Amino acid sequence: MEATPNPVKVLEVCRVAPPPSSPDSAVPTSLPLIFFDLFWVRFPPVQRIFFFETSHSTTTFLDTVLPKLKHSLSLTLQHYLVLAGNLTWPPDSYKPIIQYVEGDDAVSLTIAESKADFYHLSSYSFREVKEIHHFLPQFLSSDTRAPLMTLQITLFPNKGFSISYATHHAALDGKIVALFLHSWASICRRGEDSTLTPEETPFYDRSLIKDPGDHERTYVNFLLNLNGPNNKSLLIWDLKPPTDIMLGTFQLTRANIENIKKRVKTQWQEKQKTEPAIHVSSFTIASAYVWVCLVKAKKISAGKVHLGFSVDCRARLEPPIPSTYFGNCVTGRLVDADSNDLIGEDGVATAVKAICEAIEGLKDGAVQEVQLSKMLSIDRNRLFTIGGSPRFELYNTDFGWGRPRKVEMTSIDKSGAFSLSDCRDGNGGLEIGIVLKKHETEAFASLFASGLEVH
Ligand SMILES: *[C@@H]1O[C@H](CO)[C@@H](O)[C@H](O)[C@H]1NC(C)=O
Ligand SMILES: *[C@@H]1O[C@H](CO)[C@@H](O)[C@H](O)[C@H]1NC(C)=O
């Protein structure tokens, strides 16, 4: 990547720790990884950036806004002690653990200021990924440790500020990141009151999750053998985003989604002669629609293409576990289709059916086969994946200065995924984050728009 002048001036790199704990705290300081977590040990962190529009001057921001954000972060961390710790793999441990050591550990928070164009950065048009990278926190791992969370807050004087994070997916999945952010925002809004309601309180009991298939051993062996026998390295993969890629945001309104759904059902009846009796969610419609547009825009040659995505299993386990279970509780689904079928006239209908069937396959409650090696063996140009979920309701993250102007999942630049989230307008629509090479952006934008005009 060519160097661009850095538009960000770092004011301070601080470390924010939870307040000293009470001795009878029910919040654990150490957690073993389980098989759901082990999948993610070497993956790059998940990163998002939130832009908030406010008119604070630098002085007001540093004197009043920043202290509130820092103090509430510390108060929130007392419910999430491990987030201030590290992922490690002690020599005498069969598997990696996450651990917080009081007095030693804290979350790294970078405070910065920038004169870059706030409105451009937080817009919906295609922007260069490298422009946005300056506003994301560093996340440095080594063979022996990796942080669980790092943060950056950047002020754009008189325009707004951004809060960005990087989190280690081996420690927590998107649902818990969202829970953490909502709690942090709510404690920040309320001031001193740092209590959480039961619906907000993370649940730490890992013994409820059974591993009937001995998936843990499979993952541990996979990790140990990645770089020579018995190598306990925790270094995250340095997946470099392709150069010249751009990040854009698209919206599907409620009405768009309903229209696509109607068209899909008609095509199932008329062309495919079957109408599967399955629930078709907005998630499925949006995923199918975007997948088809991407396959067309990238001019993928004939042959198999794949769509991988995660499904939250908290409510699907037997018996179900609380929705606030801290950690990972997602299973991967992989859908295969022929690119020629997807670019055909009823491509979206074909994609919807395939995605629905993959989700239906989970009905039996069992956690599915480990698909890691299959995922890793697929040609990355033919694999599409989905990050995020509208259920995280990230636009409801209000620290006291209003809803975000923009929420962006930036880590899709490395995985080539597209992201899904709720909409800024909160009207039941969806926002979709897309990364594409520069020369593919126009084709995608026009395919996306023209597909919505068909009735
Ligand atoms: C966690 O990592 C930080 C940063 O490298 C380090 O200062 C701290 O001592 C580590 N904690 C443990 C328990 O290793
Ligand atoms: C373990 O793997 C890492 C790369 O992840 C490598 O840097 C390191 O040298 C390896 N250690 C041994 C003992 O082979």
PDB file of C-alpha atoms in Angstrom, residues 255-269 285 455:
ATOM      1  CA  ALA A 255     -40.248  -1.639   0.875  1.00  0.00           C
ATOM      2  CA  ASN A 256     -37.251  -2.795  -1.203  1.00  0.00           C
ATOM      3  CA  ILE A 257     -37.025  -5.967   0.855  1.00  0.00           C
ATOM      4  CA  GLU A 258     -40.767  -6.665   0.524  1.00  0.00           C
ATOM      5  CA  ASN A 259     -40.587  -6.159  -3.242  1.00  0.00           C
ATOM      6  CA  ILE A 260     -37.681  -8.541  -3.660  1.00  0.00           C
ATOM      7  CA  LYS A 261     -39.471 -11.072  -1.484  1.00  0.00           C
ATOM      8  CA  LYS A 262     -42.615 -10.855  -3.613  1.00  0.00           C
ATOM      9  CA  ARG A 263     -40.599 -11.308  -6.799  1.00  0.00           C
ATOM     10  CA  VAL A 264     -38.767 -14.293  -5.334  1.00  0.00           C
ATOM     11  CA  LYS A 265     -42.038 -15.992  -4.371  1.00  0.00           C
ATOM     12  CA  THR A 266     -43.478 -15.439  -7.833  1.00  0.00           C
ATOM     13  CA  GLN A 267     -40.402 -16.914  -9.451  1.00  0.00           C
ATOM     14  CA  TRP A 268     -40.491 -19.904  -7.159  1.00  0.00           C
ATOM     15  CA  GLN A 269     -44.066 -20.565  -8.275  1.00  0.00           C
ATOM     16  CA  ILE A 285     -33.350 -11.518   1.126  1.00  0.00           C
ATOM     17  CA  HIS A 455     -41.425  -4.875 -10.213  1.00  0.00           C
TER      18      HIS A 455
END
